[in-house]
PDB file of C-alpha atoms and ligand atoms in Angstrom:
ATOM      1  CA  MET A  34      -0.045  -0.134   0.314  1.00  0.00           C
ATOM      2  CA  ASP A  35       0.991   3.415  -0.315  1.00  0.00           C
ATOM      3  CA  ARG A  36       2.140   5.242   2.968  1.00  0.00           C
ATOM      4  CA  SER A  37       3.518   8.158   0.947  1.00  0.00           C
ATOM      5  CA  ILE A  38       2.391  11.179   2.747  1.00  0.00           C
ATOM      6  CA  LYS A  39      -0.566  12.679   1.378  1.00  0.00           C
ATOM      7  CA  ILE A  40      -2.771  15.885   2.056  1.00  0.00           C
ATOM      8  CA  ALA A  41      -6.635  15.556   2.298  1.00  0.00           C
ATOM      9  CA  PRO A  42      -7.767  19.774   2.535  1.00  0.00           C
ATOM     10  CA  SER A  43     -11.160  19.779   4.084  1.00  0.00           C
ATOM     11  CA  ILE A  44     -13.904  21.437   2.458  1.00  0.00           C
ATOM     12  CA  LEU A  45     -14.881  22.411   5.799  1.00  0.00           C
ATOM     13  CA  SER A  46     -12.478  25.323   5.107  1.00  0.00           C
ATOM     14  CA  ALA A  47     -13.441  26.521   1.357  1.00  0.00           C
ATOM     15  CA  ASP A  48     -16.271  28.809   0.112  1.00  0.00           C
ATOM     16  CA  PHE A  49     -19.560  27.061   0.535  1.00  0.00           C
ATOM     17  CA  ALA A  50     -21.215  28.892  -2.355  1.00  0.00           C
ATOM     18  CA  ASN A  51     -18.276  27.453  -4.879  1.00  0.00           C
ATOM     19  CA  PHE A  52     -17.852  23.885  -3.964  1.00  0.00           C
ATOM     20  CA  GLY A  53     -17.161  22.691  -7.389  1.00  0.00           C
ATOM     21  CA  ALA A  54     -14.453  25.068  -8.302  1.00  0.00           C
ATOM     22  CA  GLU A  55     -12.693  24.936  -4.547  1.00  0.00           C
ATOM     23  CA  ILE A  56     -12.645  21.293  -5.522  1.00  0.00           C
ATOM     24  CA  ARG A  57     -10.871  21.679  -8.451  1.00  0.00           C
ATOM     25  CA  ALA A  58      -8.631  24.513  -7.320  1.00  0.00           C
ATOM     26  CA  ILE A  59      -7.134  22.615  -4.206  1.00  0.00           C
ATOM     27  CA  GLU A  60      -6.491  19.267  -6.753  1.00  0.00           C
ATOM     28  CA  ASP A  61      -4.550  21.022  -9.525  1.00  0.00           C
ATOM     29  CA  GLN A  62      -2.598  22.984  -6.983  1.00  0.00           C
ATOM     30  CA  GLY A  63      -1.673  18.694  -5.666  1.00  0.00           C
ATOM     31  CA  ALA A  64      -4.011  17.984  -3.089  1.00  0.00           C
ATOM     32  CA  ASP A  65      -3.697  14.091  -2.652  1.00  0.00           C
ATOM     33  CA  TRP A  66      -7.174  13.508  -1.167  1.00  0.00           C
ATOM     34  CA  VAL A  67     -10.556  15.798  -0.990  1.00  0.00           C
ATOM     35  CA  HIS A  68     -11.559  15.277   2.536  1.00  0.00           C
ATOM     36  CA  VAL A  69     -15.296  16.036   3.163  1.00  0.00           C
ATOM     37  CA  ASP A  70     -16.523  16.470   6.804  1.00  0.00           C
ATOM     38  CA  VAL A  71     -19.996  15.010   7.652  1.00  0.00           C
ATOM     39  CA  MET A  72     -21.929  16.678  10.963  1.00  0.00           C
ATOM     40  CA  ASP A  73     -25.221  15.975  11.664  1.00  0.00           C
ATOM     41  CA  GLY A  74     -25.831  18.536  14.782  1.00  0.00           C
ATOM     42  CA  HIS A  75     -26.029  15.602  17.288  1.00  0.00           C
ATOM     43  CA  PHE A  76     -22.680  13.747  17.672  1.00  0.00           C
ATOM     44  CA  VAL A  77     -21.026  16.865  16.945  1.00  0.00           C
ATOM     45  CA  PRO A  78     -22.612  20.298  17.874  1.00  0.00           C
ATOM     46  CA  ASN A  79     -22.201  21.231  13.821  1.00  0.00           C
ATOM     47  CA  LEU A  80     -24.159  20.907  10.530  1.00  0.00           C
ATOM     48  CA  THR A  81     -23.010  20.221   7.142  1.00  0.00           C
ATOM     49  CA  PHE A  82     -23.763  18.174   4.265  1.00  0.00           C
ATOM     50  CA  GLY A  83     -25.886  15.474   3.677  1.00  0.00           C
ATOM     51  CA  PRO A  84     -25.727  12.818   0.679  1.00  0.00           C
ATOM     52  CA  MET A  85     -27.400  14.639  -1.738  1.00  0.00           C
ATOM     53  CA  ALA A  86     -24.559  17.447  -1.296  1.00  0.00           C
ATOM     54  CA  VAL A  87     -21.592  15.275  -0.954  1.00  0.00           C
ATOM     55  CA  LYS A  88     -22.836  13.440  -4.493  1.00  0.00           C
ATOM     56  CA  ALA A  89     -23.373  17.044  -6.027  1.00  0.00           C
ATOM     57  CA  PHE A  90     -19.495  17.241  -4.740  1.00  0.00           C
ATOM     58  CA  ARG A  91     -18.403  13.871  -6.606  1.00  0.00           C
ATOM     59  CA  PRO A  92     -17.905  14.652 -10.571  1.00  0.00           C
ATOM     60  CA  HIS A  93     -15.289  17.287  -9.348  1.00  0.00           C
ATOM     61  CA  VAL A  94     -13.567  14.821  -7.556  1.00  0.00           C
ATOM     62  CA  LYS A  95     -10.781  13.211  -9.239  1.00  0.00           C
ATOM     63  CA  THR A  96      -8.486  12.199  -6.996  1.00  0.00           C
ATOM     64  CA  VAL A  97     -10.217  10.320  -3.528  1.00  0.00           C
ATOM     65  CA  MET A  98     -13.203  10.931  -2.041  1.00  0.00           C
ATOM     66  CA  ASP A  99     -12.879  10.846   1.506  1.00  0.00           C
ATOM     67  CA  VAL A 100     -15.917  11.238   3.427  1.00  0.00           C
ATOM     68  CA  HIS A 101     -15.412  11.566   7.340  1.00  0.00           C
ATOM     69  CA  LEU A 102     -19.074  10.852   9.000  1.00  0.00           C
ATOM     70  CA  MET A 103     -19.154  12.841  12.208  1.00  0.00           C
ATOM     71  CA  ILE A 104     -22.904  11.443  12.763  1.00  0.00           C
ATOM     72  CA  ALA A 105     -24.822   9.273  14.911  1.00  0.00           C
ATOM     73  CA  PRO A 106     -26.329   6.489  14.011  1.00  0.00           C
ATOM     74  CA  VAL A 107     -24.055   5.656  10.992  1.00  0.00           C
ATOM     75  CA  ASP A 108     -25.439   2.180   9.577  1.00  0.00           C
ATOM     76  CA  PRO A 109     -28.739   3.736   8.229  1.00  0.00           C
ATOM     77  CA  TYR A 110     -26.749   6.245   6.096  1.00  0.00           C
ATOM     78  CA  ILE A 111     -24.241   4.123   4.889  1.00  0.00           C
ATOM     79  CA  ASP A 112     -26.032   3.104   1.257  1.00  0.00           C
ATOM     80  CA  ALA A 113     -26.363   6.371   0.709  1.00  0.00           C
ATOM     81  CA  TYR A 114     -23.052   7.457   1.070  1.00  0.00           C
ATOM     82  CA  ALA A 115     -22.035   4.798  -1.260  1.00  0.00           C
ATOM     83  CA  GLU A 116     -24.728   5.915  -4.126  1.00  0.00           C
ATOM     84  CA  ALA A 117     -23.316   9.485  -3.445  1.00  0.00           C
ATOM     85  CA  GLY A 118     -19.348   7.890  -4.295  1.00  0.00           C
ATOM     86  CA  ALA A 119     -17.217   8.210  -1.187  1.00  0.00           C
ATOM     87  CA  ASP A 120     -14.317   6.554  -2.077  1.00  0.00           C
ATOM     88  CA  VAL A 121     -13.205   6.012   2.185  1.00  0.00           C
ATOM     89  CA  LEU A 122     -16.136   6.459   4.483  1.00  0.00           C
ATOM     90  CA  THR A 123     -15.051   6.861   7.715  1.00  0.00           C
ATOM     91  CA  ALA A 124     -17.199   6.472  11.083  1.00  0.00           C
ATOM     92  CA  HIS A 125     -16.361   7.226  14.752  1.00  0.00           C
ATOM     93  CA  VAL A 126     -15.727   4.459  17.064  1.00  0.00           C
ATOM     94  CA  GLU A 127     -17.881   6.309  19.838  1.00  0.00           C
ATOM     95  CA  ALA A 128     -20.846   6.931  17.539  1.00  0.00           C
ATOM     96  CA  GLY A 129     -22.841   3.245  18.107  1.00  0.00           C
ATOM     97  CA  PRO A 130     -21.971   0.153  20.361  1.00  0.00           C
ATOM     98  CA  HIS A 131     -21.336  -1.705  16.638  1.00  0.00           C
ATOM     99  CA  ILE A 132     -18.385  -0.650  15.441  1.00  0.00           C
ATOM    100  CA  HIS A 133     -17.421  -3.478  14.428  1.00  0.00           C
ATOM    101  CA  ARG A 134     -20.649  -4.113  11.732  1.00  0.00           C
ATOM    102  CA  THR A 135     -20.424  -1.004  10.678  1.00  0.00           C
ATOM    103  CA  LEU A 136     -16.625  -1.272   9.248  1.00  0.00           C
ATOM    104  CA  GLN A 137     -18.197  -4.900   7.726  1.00  0.00           C
ATOM    105  CA  ALA A 138     -21.412  -2.622   6.282  1.00  0.00           C
ATOM    106  CA  ILE A 139     -18.939   0.272   4.895  1.00  0.00           C
ATOM    107  CA  ARG A 140     -17.065  -2.860   3.313  1.00  0.00           C
ATOM    108  CA  ALA A 141     -19.899  -4.477   1.532  1.00  0.00           C
ATOM    109  CA  ALA A 142     -21.419  -1.428  -0.115  1.00  0.00           C
ATOM    110  CA  GLY A 143     -18.236  -1.403  -2.087  1.00  0.00           C
ATOM    111  CA  MET A 144     -16.427   1.285  -0.026  1.00  0.00           C
ATOM    112  CA  LYS A 145     -12.497   1.348   2.387  1.00  0.00           C
ATOM    113  CA  ALA A 146     -13.984   1.932   5.738  1.00  0.00           C
ATOM    114  CA  GLY A 147     -12.327   4.083   7.945  1.00  0.00           C
ATOM    115  CA  VAL A 148     -12.883   4.385  11.718  1.00  0.00           C
ATOM    116  CA  ALA A 149     -12.166   7.287  13.873  1.00  0.00           C
ATOM    117  CA  LEU A 150     -10.914   8.188  17.321  1.00  0.00           C
ATOM    118  CA  ASN A 151     -11.694  11.260  19.386  1.00  0.00           C
ATOM    119  CA  PRO A 152      -9.416  12.760  21.517  1.00  0.00           C
ATOM    120  CA  GLY A 153     -10.675  11.018  24.604  1.00  0.00           C
ATOM    121  CA  THR A 154     -10.439   7.880  23.162  1.00  0.00           C
ATOM    122  CA  PRO A 155      -7.466   5.309  22.992  1.00  0.00           C
ATOM    123  CA  ALA A 156      -6.083   3.645  20.242  1.00  0.00           C
ATOM    124  CA  GLU A 157      -6.882   0.151  22.503  1.00  0.00           C
ATOM    125  CA  ALA A 158     -10.453   1.003  21.133  1.00  0.00           C
ATOM    126  CA  VAL A 159      -9.370  -0.350  17.785  1.00  0.00           C
ATOM    127  CA  ALA A 160      -7.704  -3.075  19.234  1.00  0.00           C
ATOM    128  CA  HIS A 161     -10.113  -5.764  17.347  1.00  0.00           C
ATOM    129  CA  LEU A 162     -11.319  -3.897  14.014  1.00  0.00           C
ATOM    130  CA  LEU A 163      -7.370  -4.150  12.477  1.00  0.00           C
ATOM    131  CA  ASP A 164      -7.904  -6.365   9.868  1.00  0.00           C
ATOM    132  CA  LEU A 165     -11.816  -4.941   9.245  1.00  0.00           C
ATOM    133  CA  THR A 166     -10.778  -1.171   8.642  1.00  0.00           C
ATOM    134  CA  ASP A 167      -8.409   0.697   5.594  1.00  0.00           C
ATOM    135  CA  LEU A 168      -7.774   3.586   7.431  1.00  0.00           C
ATOM    136  CA  ILE A 169      -8.046   5.004  11.370  1.00  0.00           C
ATOM    137  CA  CYS A 170      -8.406   8.767  12.181  1.00  0.00           C
ATOM    138  CA  VAL A 171      -6.882  10.059  15.151  1.00  0.00           C
ATOM    139  CA  MET A 172      -8.515  13.067  15.734  1.00  0.00           C
ATOM    140  CA  THR A 173      -6.144  15.699  16.876  1.00  0.00           C
ATOM    141  CA  VAL A 174      -9.375  18.194  17.872  1.00  0.00           C
ATOM    142  CA  ASN A 175     -12.456  17.770  19.033  1.00  0.00           C
ATOM    143  CA  PRO A 176     -14.472  17.195  16.325  1.00  0.00           C
ATOM    144  CA  GLY A 177     -17.122  19.743  14.829  1.00  0.00           C
ATOM    145  CA  PHE A 178     -15.203  23.206  13.900  1.00  0.00           C
ATOM    146  CA  GLY A 179     -12.230  23.869  11.627  1.00  0.00           C
ATOM    147  CA  GLY A 180      -9.599  26.438  13.134  1.00  0.00           C
ATOM    148  CA  GLN A 181      -9.085  24.695  16.320  1.00  0.00           C
ATOM    149  CA  LYS A 182      -5.777  23.904  18.700  1.00  0.00           C
ATOM    150  CA  PHE A 183      -4.638  20.808  18.111  1.00  0.00           C
ATOM    151  CA  LEU A 184      -4.074  18.231  20.322  1.00  0.00           C
ATOM    152  CA  ASP A 185      -0.957  16.630  21.084  1.00  0.00           C
ATOM    153  CA  MET A 186      -1.671  12.796  20.261  1.00  0.00           C
ATOM    154  CA  THR A 187       1.828  11.513  18.869  1.00  0.00           C
ATOM    155  CA  ALA A 188       2.039   8.915  21.537  1.00  0.00           C
ATOM    156  CA  LYS A 189      -1.370   7.893  20.401  1.00  0.00           C
ATOM    157  CA  ILE A 190      -0.212   8.066  17.025  1.00  0.00           C
ATOM    158  CA  ARG A 191       3.038   6.028  17.695  1.00  0.00           C
ATOM    159  CA  THR A 192       0.533   3.379  20.135  1.00  0.00           C
ATOM    160  CA  LEU A 193      -1.255   2.470  16.834  1.00  0.00           C
ATOM    161  CA  ARG A 194       1.561   2.369  13.338  1.00  0.00           C
ATOM    162  CA  GLN A 195       3.100  -0.737  16.197  1.00  0.00           C
ATOM    163  CA  MET A 196      -0.472  -2.256  16.476  1.00  0.00           C
ATOM    164  CA  ILE A 197      -1.198  -1.724  12.795  1.00  0.00           C
ATOM    165  CA  GLY A 198       2.504  -3.471  11.804  1.00  0.00           C
ATOM    166  CA  ASP A 199       2.381  -4.744   8.271  1.00  0.00           C
ATOM    167  CA  ARG A 200      -1.400  -4.528   7.778  1.00  0.00           C
ATOM    168  CA  PRO A 201      -2.326  -1.985   4.965  1.00  0.00           C
ATOM    169  CA  VAL A 202      -4.397   0.256   6.698  1.00  0.00           C
ATOM    170  CA  HIS A 203      -3.838   4.355   6.771  1.00  0.00           C
ATOM    171  CA  ILE A 204      -3.272   6.688   9.054  1.00  0.00           C
ATOM    172  CA  GLU A 205      -5.144   9.755   9.500  1.00  0.00           C
ATOM    173  CA  ILE A 206      -4.789  12.955  11.294  1.00  0.00           C
ATOM    174  CA  ASP A 207      -7.384  15.433  11.533  1.00  0.00           C
ATOM    175  CA  GLY A 208      -7.309  18.608  12.888  1.00  0.00           C
ATOM    176  CA  GLY A 209      -4.741  21.899  13.569  1.00  0.00           C
ATOM    177  CA  VAL A 210      -2.455  20.051  11.289  1.00  0.00           C
ATOM    178  CA  ASP A 211      -0.389  22.644   9.526  1.00  0.00           C
ATOM    179  CA  PRO A 212       3.433  23.613   8.958  1.00  0.00           C
ATOM    180  CA  THR A 213       4.188  23.160  12.664  1.00  0.00           C
ATOM    181  CA  THR A 214       1.948  20.303  13.817  1.00  0.00           C
ATOM    182  CA  ALA A 215       2.495  17.944  10.588  1.00  0.00           C
ATOM    183  CA  PRO A 216       5.792  17.248  11.470  1.00  0.00           C
ATOM    184  CA  LEU A 217       5.227  16.026  14.911  1.00  0.00           C
ATOM    185  CA  VAL A 218       2.510  13.568  13.466  1.00  0.00           C
ATOM    186  CA  VAL A 219       4.371  12.568  10.247  1.00  0.00           C
ATOM    187  CA  GLU A 220       6.921  11.175  12.863  1.00  0.00           C
ATOM    188  CA  ALA A 221       5.115   9.769  14.885  1.00  0.00           C
ATOM    189  CA  GLY A 222       3.701   7.621  11.892  1.00  0.00           C
ATOM    190  CA  ALA A 223       0.666   9.185  10.135  1.00  0.00           C
ATOM    191  CA  ASP A 224       0.572   9.162   5.969  1.00  0.00           C
ATOM    192  CA  VAL A 225      -2.678  11.071   5.662  1.00  0.00           C
ATOM    193  CA  LEU A 226      -3.013  14.666   6.716  1.00  0.00           C
ATOM    194  CA  VAL A 227      -6.331  16.081   7.037  1.00  0.00           C
ATOM    195  CA  ALA A 228      -6.006  20.040   6.489  1.00  0.00           C
ATOM    196  CA  GLY A 229      -8.491  22.462   6.514  1.00  0.00           C
ATOM    197  CA  SER A 230      -7.378  26.270   7.701  1.00  0.00           C
ATOM    198  CA  ALA A 231      -3.736  25.620   7.211  1.00  0.00           C
ATOM    199  CA  VAL A 232      -4.777  24.935   3.060  1.00  0.00           C
ATOM    200  CA  PHE A 233      -7.169  27.651   2.645  1.00  0.00           C
ATOM    201  CA  ARG A 234      -5.801  30.726   4.471  1.00  0.00           C
ATOM    202  CA  GLY A 235      -5.352  33.238   2.554  1.00  0.00           C
ATOM    203  CA  GLY A 236      -6.565  32.155  -1.014  1.00  0.00           C
ATOM    204  CA  SER A 237      -9.315  31.568  -3.304  1.00  0.00           C
ATOM    205  CA  VAL A 238     -10.629  30.378  -6.628  1.00  0.00           C
ATOM    206  CA  ASP A 239      -9.398  33.741  -8.047  1.00  0.00           C
ATOM    207  CA  GLN A 240      -6.026  32.726  -6.097  1.00  0.00           C
ATOM    208  CA  PRO A 241      -5.317  28.944  -5.951  1.00  0.00           C
ATOM    209  CA  GLU A 242      -1.662  29.421  -6.039  1.00  0.00           C
ATOM    210  CA  ILE A 243      -2.002  30.179  -2.556  1.00  0.00           C
ATOM    211  CA  TYR A 244      -3.691  26.620  -1.859  1.00  0.00           C
ATOM    212  CA  GLY A 245      -0.198  25.210  -3.784  1.00  0.00           C
ATOM    213  CA  GLN A 246       2.126  27.404  -1.434  1.00  0.00           C
ATOM    214  CA  ASN A 247       0.368  26.263   1.694  1.00  0.00           C
ATOM    215  CA  MET A 248       0.306  22.789   0.884  1.00  0.00           C
ATOM    216  CA  ALA A 249       3.816  23.267  -0.251  1.00  0.00           C
ATOM    217  CA  ALA A 250       4.588  24.617   3.370  1.00  0.00           C
ATOM    218  CA  ILE A 251       2.962  21.532   4.786  1.00  0.00           C
ATOM    219  CA  ARG A 252       4.997  19.163   2.688  1.00  0.00           C
ATOM    220  CA  ALA A 253       8.768  21.083   3.288  1.00  0.00           C
ATOM    221  CA  ALA A 254       8.094  20.860   6.737  1.00  0.00           C
ATOM    222  CA  ILE A 255       7.924  17.257   6.966  1.00  0.00           C
TER     223      ILE A 255
HETATM  224  C1  LIG B 442     -13.081  18.969  12.405  1.00  0.00           C
HETATM  225  C2  LIG B 442     -13.224  18.496  10.902  1.00  0.00           C
HETATM  226  C3  LIG B 442     -11.738  18.310  10.508  1.00  0.00           C
HETATM  227  C4  LIG B 442     -11.481  20.136  10.123  1.00  0.00           C
HETATM  228  C5  LIG B 442     -10.076  20.564   9.567  1.00  0.00           C
HETATM  229  O1  LIG B 442     -13.830  18.091  12.923  1.00  0.00           O
HETATM  230  O2  LIG B 442     -12.956  16.556  10.526  1.00  0.00           O
HETATM  231  O3  LIG B 442     -11.637  17.861   9.369  1.00  0.00           O
HETATM  232  O4  LIG B 442     -11.963  20.577   8.908  1.00  0.00           O
HETATM  233  O5  LIG B 442     -10.021  21.229  10.427  1.00  0.00           O
HETATM  234  P1  LIG B 442      -8.273  22.231  10.507  1.00  0.00           P
HETATM  235  O6  LIG B 442      -7.451  21.698   9.479  1.00  0.00           O
HETATM  236  O7  LIG B 442      -8.918  23.639  10.361  1.00  0.00           O
HETATM  237  O8  LIG B 442      -8.210  22.405  11.904  1.00  0.00           O
HETATM  238 ZN1  LIG B 443     -12.638  15.658   8.926  1.00  0.00          ZN
END
């Protein structure tokens, strides 16, 4: 599997009236994946996109559409996000009692299965899920909003890296990733870096080269 470092801009920090152009701009500027944050106003205190919006994003995404569900329950919506075209669908381990079944259902629907861990949740919560998952998302903020301060989870990342061993499982970091924090998480074993504010800051679809410079600054730091 590809353990090279991948940058996944979160379109939570994009212009909400212009998603198609924003997605094309970040991909043209070298984004490896596109990260889509789905929030339900219940599991997290914010609301974003449903499956219809995600389906509308799909034709604009040429790389990998990485959909992060911050919703509970998850299972009733898995097929809708498969139809919307998610490549990776990530559910939180805290979102319900049956994460094992949820991961099986995500794979059965034809997607890569991700599992996310809130800052307060230990690495051991995924110990029995390692063969059912393609990606572990380590939250380095409490989910719900972009632009929050990075929480140091490097010890957890190191533990997960050891637990994963040779399995083809990505470690994704989500929250507060910027040129200062990216080297810490990469050194600990992460390979997918979600970044919202640190990629979109200062740029726009009329000035997409700023997105490119912001991503280059993250890459240069690691
Ligand atoms: C937070 C989301 C993140 C968020 C990251 O709940 O899951 O993907 O957009 O934003 P930054 O990079 O600004 O912390
Ligand atoms: Zn996210």
